[in-house]
C-alpha atoms as an extended CHARMM CRD file, in Angstrom:
* protein
*
       290  EXT
         1         1  MET       CA             47.6400000000       62.6300000000      155.7520000000  PROA      1               0.0000000000
         2         2  LYS       CA             45.6360000000       65.5150000000      153.9770000000  PROA      2               0.0000000000
         3         3  LEU       CA             41.7870000000       66.4000000000      155.5440000000  PROA      3               0.0000000000
         4         4  ALA       CA             39.5240000000       68.3920000000      154.6760000000  PROA      4               0.0000000000
         5         5  VAL       CA             36.4580000000       69.1060000000      155.8420000000  PROA      5               0.0000000000
         6         6  ILE       CA             33.2620000000       69.7070000000      153.4120000000  PROA      6               0.0000000000
         7         7  ILE       CA             29.9190000000       71.1600000000      155.7470000000  PROA      7               0.0000000000
         8         8  ALA       CA             26.7540000000       71.6270000000      152.5220000000  PROA      8               0.0000000000
         9         9  THR       CA             24.9400000000       74.0040000000      153.8650000000  PROA      9               0.0000000000
        10        10  LEU       CA             21.3070000000       75.7460000000      153.0580000000  PROA      10              0.0000000000
        11        11  GLY       CA             19.2440000000       78.6100000000      154.4610000000  PROA      11              0.0000000000
        12        12  ARG       CA             21.8900000000       79.6660000000      157.9290000000  PROA      12              0.0000000000
        13        13  ARG       CA             24.9190000000       81.5220000000      157.5980000000  PROA      13              0.0000000000
        14        14  GLU       CA             25.4460000000       82.9900000000      161.2440000000  PROA      14              0.0000000000
        15        15  GLN       CA             25.2980000000       78.8080000000      162.3390000000  PROA      15              0.0000000000
        16        16  LEU       CA             28.0590000000       78.7530000000      159.3060000000  PROA      16              0.0000000000
        17        17  THR       CA             29.8910000000       81.7970000000      160.4250000000  PROA      17              0.0000000000
        18        18  ARG       CA             29.7640000000       80.4470000000      163.8230000000  PROA      18              0.0000000000
        19        19  LEU       CA             31.1050000000       77.2640000000      163.0210000000  PROA      19              0.0000000000
        20        20  LEU       CA             33.6090000000       78.7570000000      160.7450000000  PROA      20              0.0000000000
        21        21  GLU       CA             35.8210000000       80.1130000000      163.8520000000  PROA      21              0.0000000000
        22        22  TYR       CA             34.3510000000       77.9050000000      166.2250000000  PROA      22              0.0000000000
        23        23  LEU       CA             36.4590000000       74.8670000000      164.0480000000  PROA      23              0.0000000000
        24        24  GLY       CA             39.8590000000       77.2810000000      164.2130000000  PROA      24              0.0000000000
        25        25  GLY       CA             40.4510000000       75.9230000000      167.5920000000  PROA      25              0.0000000000
        26        26  GLN       CA             41.1470000000       72.5250000000      166.6650000000  PROA      26              0.0000000000
        27        27  THR       CA             43.8890000000       70.4550000000      167.4910000000  PROA      27              0.0000000000
        28        28  ARG       CA             44.6910000000       69.6440000000      164.7230000000  PROA      28              0.0000000000
        29        29  LEU       CA             43.4940000000       71.6260000000      161.5670000000  PROA      29              0.0000000000
        30        30  PRO       CA             41.8380000000       71.1260000000      158.6190000000  PROA      30              0.0000000000
        31        31  ASP       CA             43.6400000000       71.7010000000      154.9370000000  PROA      31              0.0000000000
        32        32  GLU       CA             40.9350000000       73.4930000000      153.7090000000  PROA      32              0.0000000000
        33        33  VAL       CA             36.7120000000       73.7610000000      154.5010000000  PROA      33              0.0000000000
        34        34  ILE       CA             34.9640000000       73.5790000000      152.1150000000  PROA      34              0.0000000000
        35        35  LEU       CA             31.5100000000       75.5140000000      151.6680000000  PROA      35              0.0000000000
        36        36  SER       CA             28.5690000000       73.5100000000      149.7330000000  PROA      36              0.0000000000
        37        37  ALA       CA             25.3100000000       75.9210000000      148.1330000000  PROA      37              0.0000000000
        38        38  PRO       CA             23.0740000000       76.4830000000      145.9360000000  PROA      38              0.0000000000
        39        39  ASP       CA             24.7300000000       80.4390000000      145.9510000000  PROA      39              0.0000000000
        40        40  ALA       CA             26.4500000000       82.6080000000      147.7250000000  PROA      40              0.0000000000
        41        41  ALA       CA             23.8300000000       83.7350000000      149.4200000000  PROA      41              0.0000000000
        42        42  HSD       CA             24.2650000000       80.6830000000      152.2340000000  PROA      42              0.0000000000
        43        43  VAL       CA             27.6660000000       81.5470000000      153.1450000000  PROA      43              0.0000000000
        44        44  GLU       CA             29.8620000000       84.4540000000      153.3730000000  PROA      44              0.0000000000
        45        45  VAL       CA             33.4670000000       84.1010000000      153.8640000000  PROA      45              0.0000000000
        46        46  PRO       CA             35.8460000000       84.5440000000      157.4780000000  PROA      46              0.0000000000
        47        47  LYS       CA             37.8830000000       87.5540000000      156.4420000000  PROA      47              0.0000000000
        48        48  SER       CA             40.7500000000       86.0590000000      158.2800000000  PROA      48              0.0000000000
        49        49  SER       CA             41.2160000000       82.3790000000      159.2090000000  PROA      49              0.0000000000
        50        50  PRO       CA             43.7120000000       79.6670000000      160.2880000000  PROA      50              0.0000000000
        51        51  PHE       CA             42.6990000000       77.8340000000      157.0460000000  PROA      51              0.0000000000
        52        52  PRO       CA             41.7190000000       77.7650000000      153.5790000000  PROA      52              0.0000000000
        53        53  VAL       CA             37.6360000000       77.6440000000      152.7470000000  PROA      53              0.0000000000
        54        54  SER       CA             36.5520000000       77.4490000000      149.3300000000  PROA      54              0.0000000000
        55        55  LEU       CA             33.1170000000       77.7160000000      148.1330000000  PROA      55              0.0000000000
        56        56  VAL       CA             30.6710000000       75.0810000000      146.0270000000  PROA      56              0.0000000000
        57        57  PHE       CA             27.6130000000       76.0480000000      143.4080000000  PROA      57              0.0000000000
        58        58  GLY       CA             25.2230000000       73.7110000000      142.0100000000  PROA      58              0.0000000000
        59        59  PRO       CA             21.9380000000       72.3610000000      142.3210000000  PROA      59              0.0000000000
        60        60  MET       CA             20.1280000000       72.0230000000      146.4500000000  PROA      60              0.0000000000
        61        61  GLY       CA             19.6860000000       69.4650000000      148.4960000000  PROA      61              0.0000000000
        62        62  SER       CA             22.7120000000       67.6410000000      150.9930000000  PROA      62              0.0000000000
        63        63  SER       CA             22.8500000000       64.8610000000      148.6980000000  PROA      63              0.0000000000
        64        64  ALA       CA             23.8460000000       66.9940000000      145.3080000000  PROA      64              0.0000000000
        65        65  GLN       CA             25.9570000000       69.2860000000      147.6200000000  PROA      65              0.0000000000
        66        66  ARG       CA             27.7290000000       66.7320000000      149.1780000000  PROA      66              0.0000000000
        67        67  ASN       CA             28.3950000000       65.5980000000      145.0460000000  PROA      67              0.0000000000
        68        68  THR       CA             29.3610000000       69.1270000000      143.8730000000  PROA      68              0.0000000000
        69        69  ALA       CA             31.8940000000       69.5130000000      146.5380000000  PROA      69              0.0000000000
        70        70  LEU       CA             33.1870000000       65.7670000000      146.3350000000  PROA      70              0.0000000000
        71        71  GLY       CA             33.5640000000       66.7580000000      142.3560000000  PROA      71              0.0000000000
        72        72  SER       CA             36.5900000000       69.0290000000      143.5280000000  PROA      72              0.0000000000
        73        73  SER       CA             37.9530000000       67.4120000000      146.0790000000  PROA      73              0.0000000000
        74        74  LEU       CA             38.6970000000       63.9320000000      145.9580000000  PROA      74              0.0000000000
        75        75  GLY       CA             41.6980000000       63.6510000000      144.6430000000  PROA      75              0.0000000000
        76        76  ARG       CA             42.9910000000       65.9580000000      146.6820000000  PROA      76              0.0000000000
        77        77  PHE       CA             42.4970000000       64.5500000000      149.7130000000  PROA      77              0.0000000000
        78        78  ASP       CA             42.9510000000       61.6310000000      151.8350000000  PROA      78              0.0000000000
        79        79  VAL       CA             40.3480000000       61.8540000000      154.1900000000  PROA      79              0.0000000000
        80        80  ILE       CA             37.1930000000       64.2180000000      153.5560000000  PROA      80              0.0000000000
        81        81  THR       CA             34.7310000000       65.0110000000      157.0130000000  PROA      81              0.0000000000
        82        82  PHE       CA             31.7110000000       66.1210000000      155.4450000000  PROA      82              0.0000000000
        83        83  PHE       CA             29.6770000000       68.1440000000      158.5950000000  PROA      83              0.0000000000
        84        84  ASP       CA             26.4510000000       69.3490000000      159.4510000000  PROA      84              0.0000000000
        85        85  ASP       CA             26.1900000000       72.9860000000      159.3610000000  PROA      85              0.0000000000
        86        86  ASP       CA             25.2320000000       72.8910000000      162.5380000000  PROA      86              0.0000000000
        87        87  PHE       CA             27.5330000000       69.9700000000      163.8440000000  PROA      87              0.0000000000
        88        88  VAL       CA             29.5650000000       71.3570000000      167.0680000000  PROA      88              0.0000000000
        89        89  PRO       CA             32.9240000000       68.7340000000      166.9950000000  PROA      89              0.0000000000
        90        90  SER       CA             34.9530000000       67.8130000000      170.0730000000  PROA      90              0.0000000000
        91        91  ALA       CA             37.7350000000       70.1160000000      170.1380000000  PROA      91              0.0000000000
        92        92  GLU       CA             40.8260000000       67.0470000000      169.5720000000  PROA      92              0.0000000000
        93        93  TYR       CA             37.9590000000       65.6220000000      166.5870000000  PROA      93              0.0000000000
        94        94  LEU       CA             39.9290000000       66.1500000000      163.4550000000  PROA      94              0.0000000000
        95        95  GLU       CA             43.1150000000       65.2260000000      164.8420000000  PROA      95              0.0000000000
        96        96  GLN       CA             41.3000000000       61.8930000000      166.9290000000  PROA      96              0.0000000000
        97        97  VAL       CA             39.8390000000       60.2690000000      162.7140000000  PROA      97              0.0000000000
        98        98  GLU       CA             43.6080000000       61.2690000000      161.2270000000  PROA      98              0.0000000000
        99        99  THR       CA             44.6140000000       59.0740000000      164.2780000000  PROA      99              0.0000000000
       100       100  ALA       CA             42.1390000000       56.4480000000      163.5480000000  PROA      100             0.0000000000
       101       101  PHE       CA             42.8360000000       56.5430000000      159.4710000000  PROA      101             0.0000000000
       102       102  ALA       CA             46.0410000000       56.0080000000      160.1720000000  PROA      102             0.0000000000
       103       103  GLU       CA             46.3770000000       53.8730000000      162.5680000000  PROA      103             0.0000000000
       104       104  ASN       CA             43.5020000000       51.6520000000      160.4890000000  PROA      104             0.0000000000
       105       105  GLU       CA             44.2260000000       50.9110000000      157.3330000000  PROA      105             0.0000000000
       106       106  GLY       CA             41.6310000000       48.6250000000      156.6930000000  PROA      106             0.0000000000
       107       107  TRP       CA             38.3310000000       51.7330000000      157.5300000000  PROA      107             0.0000000000
       108       108  ALA       CA             36.9680000000       53.0780000000      154.9130000000  PROA      108             0.0000000000
       109       109  VAL       CA             34.4020000000       55.5670000000      157.7610000000  PROA      109             0.0000000000
       110       110  VAL       CA             34.7510000000       56.8450000000      160.7770000000  PROA      110             0.0000000000
       111       111  MET       CA             32.3310000000       58.6770000000      162.5310000000  PROA      111             0.0000000000
       112       112  GLY       CA             32.1970000000       60.3860000000      165.8170000000  PROA      112             0.0000000000
       113       113  MET       CA             30.0620000000       60.0800000000      168.8170000000  PROA      113             0.0000000000
       114       114  VAL       CA             27.1270000000       62.1650000000      168.9310000000  PROA      114             0.0000000000
       115       115  VAL       CA             26.4020000000       62.5210000000      173.0930000000  PROA      115             0.0000000000
       116       116  ARG       CA             23.6820000000       64.6850000000      172.7180000000  PROA      116             0.0000000000
       117       117  ASP       CA             21.4230000000       65.8880000000      169.9600000000  PROA      117             0.0000000000
       118       118  GLY       CA             18.5460000000       68.5060000000      169.2480000000  PROA      118             0.0000000000
       119       119  ALA       CA             16.7360000000       66.8080000000      166.1530000000  PROA      119             0.0000000000
       120       120  LYS       CA             15.2440000000       64.6900000000      168.2360000000  PROA      120             0.0000000000
       121       121  ASN       CA             13.9640000000       66.7130000000      170.8610000000  PROA      121             0.0000000000
       122       122  ALA       CA             13.5380000000       70.7750000000      170.5730000000  PROA      122             0.0000000000
       123       123  GLY       CA             16.9760000000       72.2450000000      168.9730000000  PROA      123             0.0000000000
       124       124  LEU       CA             20.6880000000       72.9640000000      170.8680000000  PROA      124             0.0000000000
       125       125  THR       CA             21.8190000000       76.4690000000      171.9140000000  PROA      125             0.0000000000
       126       126  TRP       CA             26.0120000000       77.1330000000      171.7670000000  PROA      126             0.0000000000
       127       127  GLU       CA             25.7170000000       76.3960000000      174.5350000000  PROA      127             0.0000000000
       128       128  ASP       CA             24.1110000000       73.3250000000      174.7300000000  PROA      128             0.0000000000
       129       129  ALA       CA             26.7770000000       71.6030000000      173.1740000000  PROA      129             0.0000000000
       130       130  GLU       CA             29.5080000000       73.4610000000      174.9280000000  PROA      130             0.0000000000
       131       131  VAL       CA             28.9670000000       71.4650000000      178.1430000000  PROA      131             0.0000000000
       132       132  ALA       CA             27.7230000000       68.3570000000      176.5040000000  PROA      132             0.0000000000
       133       133  LEU       CA             31.0510000000       68.7220000000      175.6160000000  PROA      133             0.0000000000
       134       134  ARG       CA             32.9910000000       69.3700000000      178.8880000000  PROA      134             0.0000000000
       135       135  GLU       CA             31.0430000000       66.4160000000      181.1210000000  PROA      135             0.0000000000
       136       136  ALA       CA             31.7670000000       63.4550000000      177.8900000000  PROA      136             0.0000000000
       137       137  LYS       CA             35.1980000000       64.5140000000      178.0370000000  PROA      137             0.0000000000
       138       138  GLY       CA             35.2660000000       63.9010000000      182.1730000000  PROA      138             0.0000000000
       139       139  LYS       CA             33.0980000000       60.9330000000      181.2210000000  PROA      139             0.0000000000
       140       140  THR       CA             34.3530000000       57.4540000000      180.9590000000  PROA      140             0.0000000000
       141       141  HSD       CA             33.0710000000       55.7500000000      178.6210000000  PROA      141             0.0000000000
       142       142  TYR       CA             31.8440000000       51.9880000000      179.8620000000  PROA      142             0.0000000000
       143       143  GLY       CA             30.4280000000       50.3110000000      175.6550000000  PROA      143             0.0000000000
       144       144  PRO       CA             32.8920000000       49.1910000000      173.3550000000  PROA      144             0.0000000000
       145       145  PRO       CA             35.8180000000       51.8970000000      172.2190000000  PROA      145             0.0000000000
       146       146  VAL       CA             35.0090000000       50.8510000000      167.7930000000  PROA      146             0.0000000000
       147       147  VAL       CA             31.5110000000       49.2930000000      167.1390000000  PROA      147             0.0000000000
       148       148  ASP       CA             30.6520000000       48.7280000000      163.0760000000  PROA      148             0.0000000000
       149       149  HSD       CA             27.9920000000       49.8210000000      161.8580000000  PROA      149             0.0000000000
       150       150  VAL       CA             25.2030000000       49.6260000000      158.7670000000  PROA      150             0.0000000000
       151       151  GLY       CA             26.0580000000       53.1170000000      157.5620000000  PROA      151             0.0000000000
       152       152  ALA       CA             26.9680000000       56.9310000000      159.4850000000  PROA      152             0.0000000000
       153       153  TYR       CA             24.9590000000       58.9380000000      160.7940000000  PROA      153             0.0000000000
       154       154  GLY       CA             25.0860000000       62.7390000000      158.1320000000  PROA      154             0.0000000000
       155       155  CYS       CA             25.8420000000       65.3360000000      160.5750000000  PROA      155             0.0000000000
       156       156  ASN       CA             29.1630000000       63.4890000000      161.1580000000  PROA      156             0.0000000000
       157       157  MET       CA             31.2240000000       61.2620000000      158.8190000000  PROA      157             0.0000000000
       158       158  SER       CA             34.8570000000       60.5240000000      158.1860000000  PROA      158             0.0000000000
       159       159  CYS       CA             35.4820000000       58.6110000000      154.6320000000  PROA      159             0.0000000000
       160       160  ARG       CA             38.9650000000       57.9430000000      153.2900000000  PROA      160             0.0000000000
       161       161  SER       CA             38.8190000000       59.2280000000      149.8780000000  PROA      161             0.0000000000
       162       162  SER       CA             40.7310000000       56.3040000000      148.0290000000  PROA      162             0.0000000000
       163       163  MET       CA             37.7330000000       53.8800000000      149.2770000000  PROA      163             0.0000000000
       164       164  VAL       CA             35.1240000000       55.8480000000      148.3310000000  PROA      164             0.0000000000
       165       165  GLY       CA             36.0050000000       55.8450000000      144.0580000000  PROA      165             0.0000000000
       166       166  ASP       CA             33.1160000000       55.9550000000      141.8160000000  PROA      166             0.0000000000
       167       167  VAL       CA             30.0490000000       55.8400000000      144.6190000000  PROA      167             0.0000000000
       168       168  ARG       CA             28.4980000000       59.6220000000      145.3200000000  PROA      168             0.0000000000
       169       169  PHE       CA             25.6790000000       60.8140000000      147.0840000000  PROA      169             0.0000000000
       170       170  ASP       CA             22.1320000000       59.3550000000      145.6000000000  PROA      170             0.0000000000
       171       171  GLU       CA             21.0440000000       62.2080000000      144.1230000000  PROA      171             0.0000000000
       172       172  ARG       CA             17.3200000000       60.7670000000      143.6470000000  PROA      172             0.0000000000
       173       173  LEU       CA             17.2300000000       61.9640000000      147.3110000000  PROA      173             0.0000000000
       174       174  VAL       CA             15.9030000000       65.2150000000      146.5760000000  PROA      174             0.0000000000
       175       175  LEU       CA             16.0730000000       67.8810000000      149.2270000000  PROA      175             0.0000000000
       176       176  TYR       CA             16.7330000000       66.9520000000      152.9280000000  PROA      176             0.0000000000
       177       177  GLY       CA             17.5640000000       63.5430000000      151.1230000000  PROA      177             0.0000000000
       178       178  TRP       CA             16.9810000000       61.3730000000      154.3600000000  PROA      178             0.0000000000
       179       179  GLN       CA             18.8410000000       58.5680000000      155.2590000000  PROA      179             0.0000000000
       180       180  GLU       CA             21.3900000000       59.5130000000      152.0910000000  PROA      180             0.0000000000
       181       181  ASP       CA             23.8460000000       59.0350000000      154.1700000000  PROA      181             0.0000000000
       182       182  ILE       CA             23.5080000000       55.8920000000      155.6380000000  PROA      182             0.0000000000
       183       183  ASP       CA             23.3360000000       55.2800000000      151.5550000000  PROA      183             0.0000000000
       184       184  PHE       CA             26.4060000000       56.4340000000      150.2270000000  PROA      184             0.0000000000
       185       185  THR       CA             28.2400000000       54.5990000000      153.7790000000  PROA      185             0.0000000000
       186       186  SER       CA             26.5250000000       51.6320000000      153.5570000000  PROA      186             0.0000000000
       187       187  ARG       CA             28.0500000000       51.0800000000      149.7130000000  PROA      187             0.0000000000
       188       188  LEU       CA             31.7080000000       51.4310000000      151.5540000000  PROA      188             0.0000000000
       189       189  ARG       CA             31.1600000000       48.6550000000      153.5510000000  PROA      189             0.0000000000
       190       190  SER       CA             32.6670000000       46.2570000000      150.7530000000  PROA      190             0.0000000000
       191       191  ARG       CA             34.8260000000       48.8610000000      150.5840000000  PROA      191             0.0000000000
       192       192  GLY       CA             36.3600000000       48.7750000000      154.4420000000  PROA      192             0.0000000000
       193       193  ARG       CA             34.6400000000       49.0640000000      158.0840000000  PROA      193             0.0000000000
       194       194  VAL       CA             31.3170000000       52.1280000000      158.4800000000  PROA      194             0.0000000000
       195       195  VAL       CA             32.4280000000       52.5220000000      162.1790000000  PROA      195             0.0000000000
       196       196  CYS       CA             31.6330000000       54.2060000000      165.4340000000  PROA      196             0.0000000000
       197       197  VAL       CA             34.4510000000       55.5200000000      167.6050000000  PROA      197             0.0000000000
       198       198  THR       CA             33.1430000000       56.2410000000      170.5810000000  PROA      198             0.0000000000
       199       199  SER       CA             36.3760000000       58.4000000000      172.2610000000  PROA      199             0.0000000000
       200       200  ILE       CA             34.9750000000       61.0550000000      168.9850000000  PROA      200             0.0000000000
       201       201  THR       CA             32.6710000000       62.6670000000      170.3920000000  PROA      201             0.0000000000
       202       202  GLY       CA             30.8110000000       65.8280000000      169.4390000000  PROA      202             0.0000000000
       203       203  VAL       CA             26.6630000000       68.0700000000      169.5490000000  PROA      203             0.0000000000
       204       204  HSD       CA             23.9880000000       67.7670000000      167.2580000000  PROA      204             0.0000000000
       205       205  LEU       CA             22.1650000000       70.6440000000      167.5400000000  PROA      205             0.0000000000
       206       206  GLY       CA             19.3890000000       70.0390000000      165.1180000000  PROA      206             0.0000000000
       207       207  ILE       CA             18.3700000000       73.1800000000      163.6650000000  PROA      207             0.0000000000
       208       208  LYS       CA             14.6710000000       72.8550000000      162.7190000000  PROA      208             0.0000000000
       209       209  SER       CA             15.2580000000       76.7240000000      160.4180000000  PROA      209             0.0000000000
       210       210  GLY       CA             16.1550000000       74.8690000000      157.0020000000  PROA      210             0.0000000000
       211       211  ARG       CA             14.8560000000       71.8770000000      157.1100000000  PROA      211             0.0000000000
       212       212  THR       CA             12.1500000000       70.4920000000      154.6150000000  PROA      212             0.0000000000
       213       213  SER       CA              8.1120000000       70.8690000000      155.8600000000  PROA      213             0.0000000000
       214       214  GLY       CA              6.5580000000       68.2030000000      157.7860000000  PROA      214             0.0000000000
       215       215  GLU       CA              4.9900000000       66.2580000000      154.4430000000  PROA      215             0.0000000000
       216       216  ARG       CA              7.1590000000       65.8440000000      152.6490000000  PROA      216             0.0000000000
       217       217  PHE       CA              9.9890000000       64.5120000000      155.8330000000  PROA      217             0.0000000000
       218       218  GLY       CA              7.0890000000       62.2280000000      156.8160000000  PROA      218             0.0000000000
       219       219  TYR       CA              7.1240000000       61.6660000000      153.1620000000  PROA      219             0.0000000000
       220       220  SER       CA             10.6280000000       60.3930000000      152.2790000000  PROA      220             0.0000000000
       221       221  GLN       CA             10.1220000000       58.4220000000      156.0020000000  PROA      221             0.0000000000
       222       222  VAL       CA              8.3890000000       56.2380000000      154.0410000000  PROA      222             0.0000000000
       223       223  ALA       CA              9.5240000000       56.2180000000      150.3810000000  PROA      223             0.0000000000
       224       224  ASN       CA             13.6670000000       56.7270000000      150.7860000000  PROA      224             0.0000000000
       225       225  PRO       CA             13.7520000000       53.5940000000      153.1330000000  PROA      225             0.0000000000
       226       226  ILE       CA             11.3830000000       51.5140000000      150.5170000000  PROA      226             0.0000000000
       227       227  TYR       CA             13.9320000000       52.3300000000      147.7240000000  PROA      227             0.0000000000
       228       228  LEU       CA             16.8820000000       52.2260000000      149.1130000000  PROA      228             0.0000000000
       229       229  ILE       CA             15.8920000000       48.4560000000      150.3840000000  PROA      229             0.0000000000
       230       230  ARG       CA             15.2610000000       47.9910000000      146.6180000000  PROA      230             0.0000000000
       231       231  LYS       CA             18.0390000000       49.1520000000      145.9680000000  PROA      231             0.0000000000
       232       232  GLY       CA             19.6360000000       46.8000000000      147.3050000000  PROA      232             0.0000000000
       233       233  SER       CA             22.1650000000       49.5340000000      149.1330000000  PROA      233             0.0000000000
       234       234  VAL       CA             20.3260000000       49.0090000000      152.2540000000  PROA      234             0.0000000000
       235       235  PRO       CA             18.9700000000       46.1040000000      154.5280000000  PROA      235             0.0000000000
       236       236  ALA       CA             15.6270000000       45.5970000000      155.2290000000  PROA      236             0.0000000000
       237       237  SER       CA             16.5370000000       44.7120000000      158.6720000000  PROA      237             0.0000000000
       238       238  PHE       CA             17.9310000000       48.1260000000      159.3600000000  PROA      238             0.0000000000
       239       239  ALA       CA             14.9440000000       50.1000000000      157.6000000000  PROA      239             0.0000000000
       240       240  LEU       CA             12.0130000000       48.7650000000      158.3100000000  PROA      240             0.0000000000
       241       241  PRO       CA             12.1610000000       49.0220000000      161.6660000000  PROA      241             0.0000000000
       242       242  LEU       CA             13.1470000000       52.4790000000      161.0060000000  PROA      242             0.0000000000
       243       243  MET       CA             10.4140000000       53.1790000000      158.8110000000  PROA      243             0.0000000000
       244       244  PHE       CA              7.6560000000       51.6860000000      161.6150000000  PROA      244             0.0000000000
       245       245  ARG       CA              9.0260000000       53.2020000000      164.6980000000  PROA      245             0.0000000000
       246       246  ASN       CA              8.6750000000       57.2850000000      162.7790000000  PROA      246             0.0000000000
       247       247  ILE       CA              4.7410000000       56.1450000000      161.6560000000  PROA      247             0.0000000000
       248       248  ALA       CA              4.4310000000       54.7280000000      164.9670000000  PROA      248             0.0000000000
       249       249  ALA       CA              5.9360000000       58.3320000000      165.9510000000  PROA      249             0.0000000000
       250       250  ASN       CA              4.1000000000       60.6690000000      163.9770000000  PROA      250             0.0000000000
       251       251  LEU       CA              0.1590000000       57.7570000000      165.3960000000  PROA      251             0.0000000000
       252       252  ALA       CA              0.8620000000       58.3280000000      168.7130000000  PROA      252             0.0000000000
       253       253  LYS       CA              1.9390000000       61.7780000000      168.8550000000  PROA      253             0.0000000000
       254       254  SER       CA             -0.2980000000       63.4900000000      166.0370000000  PROA      254             0.0000000000
       255       255  LEU       CA             -2.9350000000       63.7790000000      169.2460000000  PROA      255             0.0000000000
       256       256  ARG       CA             -0.9900000000       66.0440000000      170.9580000000  PROA      256             0.0000000000
       257       257  PRO       CA              1.9410000000       67.4650000000      168.3880000000  PROA      257             0.0000000000
       258       258  GLU       CA              6.1870000000       68.5800000000      170.3450000000  PROA      258             0.0000000000
       259       259  PRO       CA              5.2200000000       72.7860000000      169.6690000000  PROA      259             0.0000000000
       260       260  TYR       CA              8.6710000000       71.4900000000      167.1120000000  PROA      260             0.0000000000
       261       261  VAL       CA              7.3600000000       68.3660000000      165.0570000000  PROA      261             0.0000000000
       262       262  ASP       CA              4.9150000000       69.0720000000      162.7970000000  PROA      262             0.0000000000
       263       263  ARG       CA              3.4950000000       65.5890000000      162.9870000000  PROA      263             0.0000000000
       264       264  ARG       CA              0.2280000000       65.8730000000      161.1970000000  PROA      264             0.0000000000
       265       265  GLY       CA              2.2990000000       67.0350000000      158.7860000000  PROA      265             0.0000000000
       266       266  ARG       CA              4.3090000000       64.0050000000      158.4860000000  PROA      266             0.0000000000
       267       267  LEU       CA              1.2860000000       61.6570000000      159.3470000000  PROA      267             0.0000000000
       268       268  ARG       CA             -0.2080000000       63.0470000000      156.2740000000  PROA      268             0.0000000000
       269       269  GLY       CA              3.0850000000       61.9750000000      153.7210000000  PROA      269             0.0000000000
       270       270  ASN       CA              3.6110000000       58.3950000000      156.0040000000  PROA      270             0.0000000000
       271       271  MET       CA              0.4560000000       58.6400000000      154.4920000000  PROA      271             0.0000000000
       272       272  LEU       CA              0.5260000000       58.9370000000      150.9410000000  PROA      272             0.0000000000
       273       273  ALA       CA              4.0870000000       57.3770000000      150.6590000000  PROA      273             0.0000000000
       274       274  ILE       CA              2.4100000000       54.5180000000      152.0900000000  PROA      274             0.0000000000
       275       275  LEU       CA             -0.8110000000       54.4960000000      148.6960000000  PROA      275             0.0000000000
       276       276  HSD       CA              1.7850000000       55.0210000000      146.5440000000  PROA      276             0.0000000000
       277       277  VAL       CA              4.4200000000       52.2800000000      147.8930000000  PROA      277             0.0000000000
       278       278  ALA       CA              0.5910000000       49.5410000000      147.2900000000  PROA      278             0.0000000000
       279       279  MET       CA              0.2440000000       51.2130000000      143.8430000000  PROA      279             0.0000000000
       280       280  GLY       CA              4.0590000000       50.0680000000      143.6600000000  PROA      280             0.0000000000
       281       281  ARG       CA              5.1520000000       54.0420000000      142.7310000000  PROA      281             0.0000000000
       282       282  ILE       CA              7.9470000000       54.3360000000      144.3980000000  PROA      282             0.0000000000
       283       283  GLU       CA              9.8830000000       57.6820000000      144.3190000000  PROA      283             0.0000000000
       284       284  PRO       CA             11.7060000000       59.3240000000      146.9870000000  PROA      284             0.0000000000
       285       285  GLU       CA             11.4850000000       62.6990000000      144.5000000000  PROA      285             0.0000000000
       286       286  TYR       CA              7.6730000000       62.6950000000      144.3330000000  PROA      286             0.0000000000
       287       287  VAL       CA              8.7960000000       65.1980000000      147.7370000000  PROA      287             0.0000000000
       288       288  LEU       CA              9.7900000000       67.6490000000      144.8860000000  PROA      288             0.0000000000
       289       289  LYS       CA              5.2640000000       68.3390000000      143.7700000000  PROA      289             0.0000000000
       290       290  ILE       CA              3.8400000000       68.3720000000      147.2710000000  PROA      290             0.0000000000
C-alpha cells in the first residue's frame, strides 16, 4: 500500500517542524507528507527528510485546507492519514494503520486511541506526550480492540482512498471547522466501517494558538451540529447531546472560567447561535462576521 500523511496547518511553524522530524522515527515511513496551508509563511520544509514533503496552498480553514490536499493525493495513494499539527503518534502508528486496512477490506476509516488529549485542559507538552505514549505501551487495554464510531476524531484519522470517491470536507464549516471531521467520516459509513483501533495510539497536545476566538467557537458549537443534523450526515442522537454538553459547560464555568478557555466568549457565541436557530437561520459560515 502507498500511504500519505496530510497535515493542515496554520500559524504553528515550530510545532510543524518538530512533528516532521518526529515522523522520521515511524517504523513505517509515510510515502509522502503533504502540508496544506494558506501560504508559505506557515510552513518550513526540512532541508533533509527520510520521506518526500510537498506543499499545497489554498483557502484558509481546516475543511478547505484538507480538501486542497485531498485533490492532489486521492489518485496516488491507497491510504490517506490526517494528522493535526499538534498530534503525536506512537512510533508504530502508520505501520499499524497499514496493517489494519490490509487485513480488513470493509473498513473505510481508522482512527487511533488518544491516550491523552490536551484539548480538554490547558494543553500538553512534547515531554508529556512522550511519557503518555511510553505508559500506554506498557499497559494492557481491557476494552474491545475495535470500536465502531459515528465518525472519527480529526486529530488522527485514516481513510481508504478508494472509498472516499467524491466525498469532501464541508467548506461551509469554516475556519477551525468544529465537527467537519465527524461530518466527513460519517458520510463514509455507507461505504465501509468507521472504527477506532485501540492498539493504535497517540497524544493530542491541544495547543491553543492558531484556533478561533471564543465567541466564534461558541457559535460553531451550536450552529454546526444543527446544520449537520439538517444536512443528514450526523444523527441527532450524537449531535444534540454534544451541543447541550458544551452549552452546559460554558454556562457552568462562565462564573469562574479556566484561564485557557474563553468561556464567556463561547457562551455569547452559544446564545447568538441559539437565537439564529430559533429564527430559522442556520449558517455555520456566520462566524466570519463575528
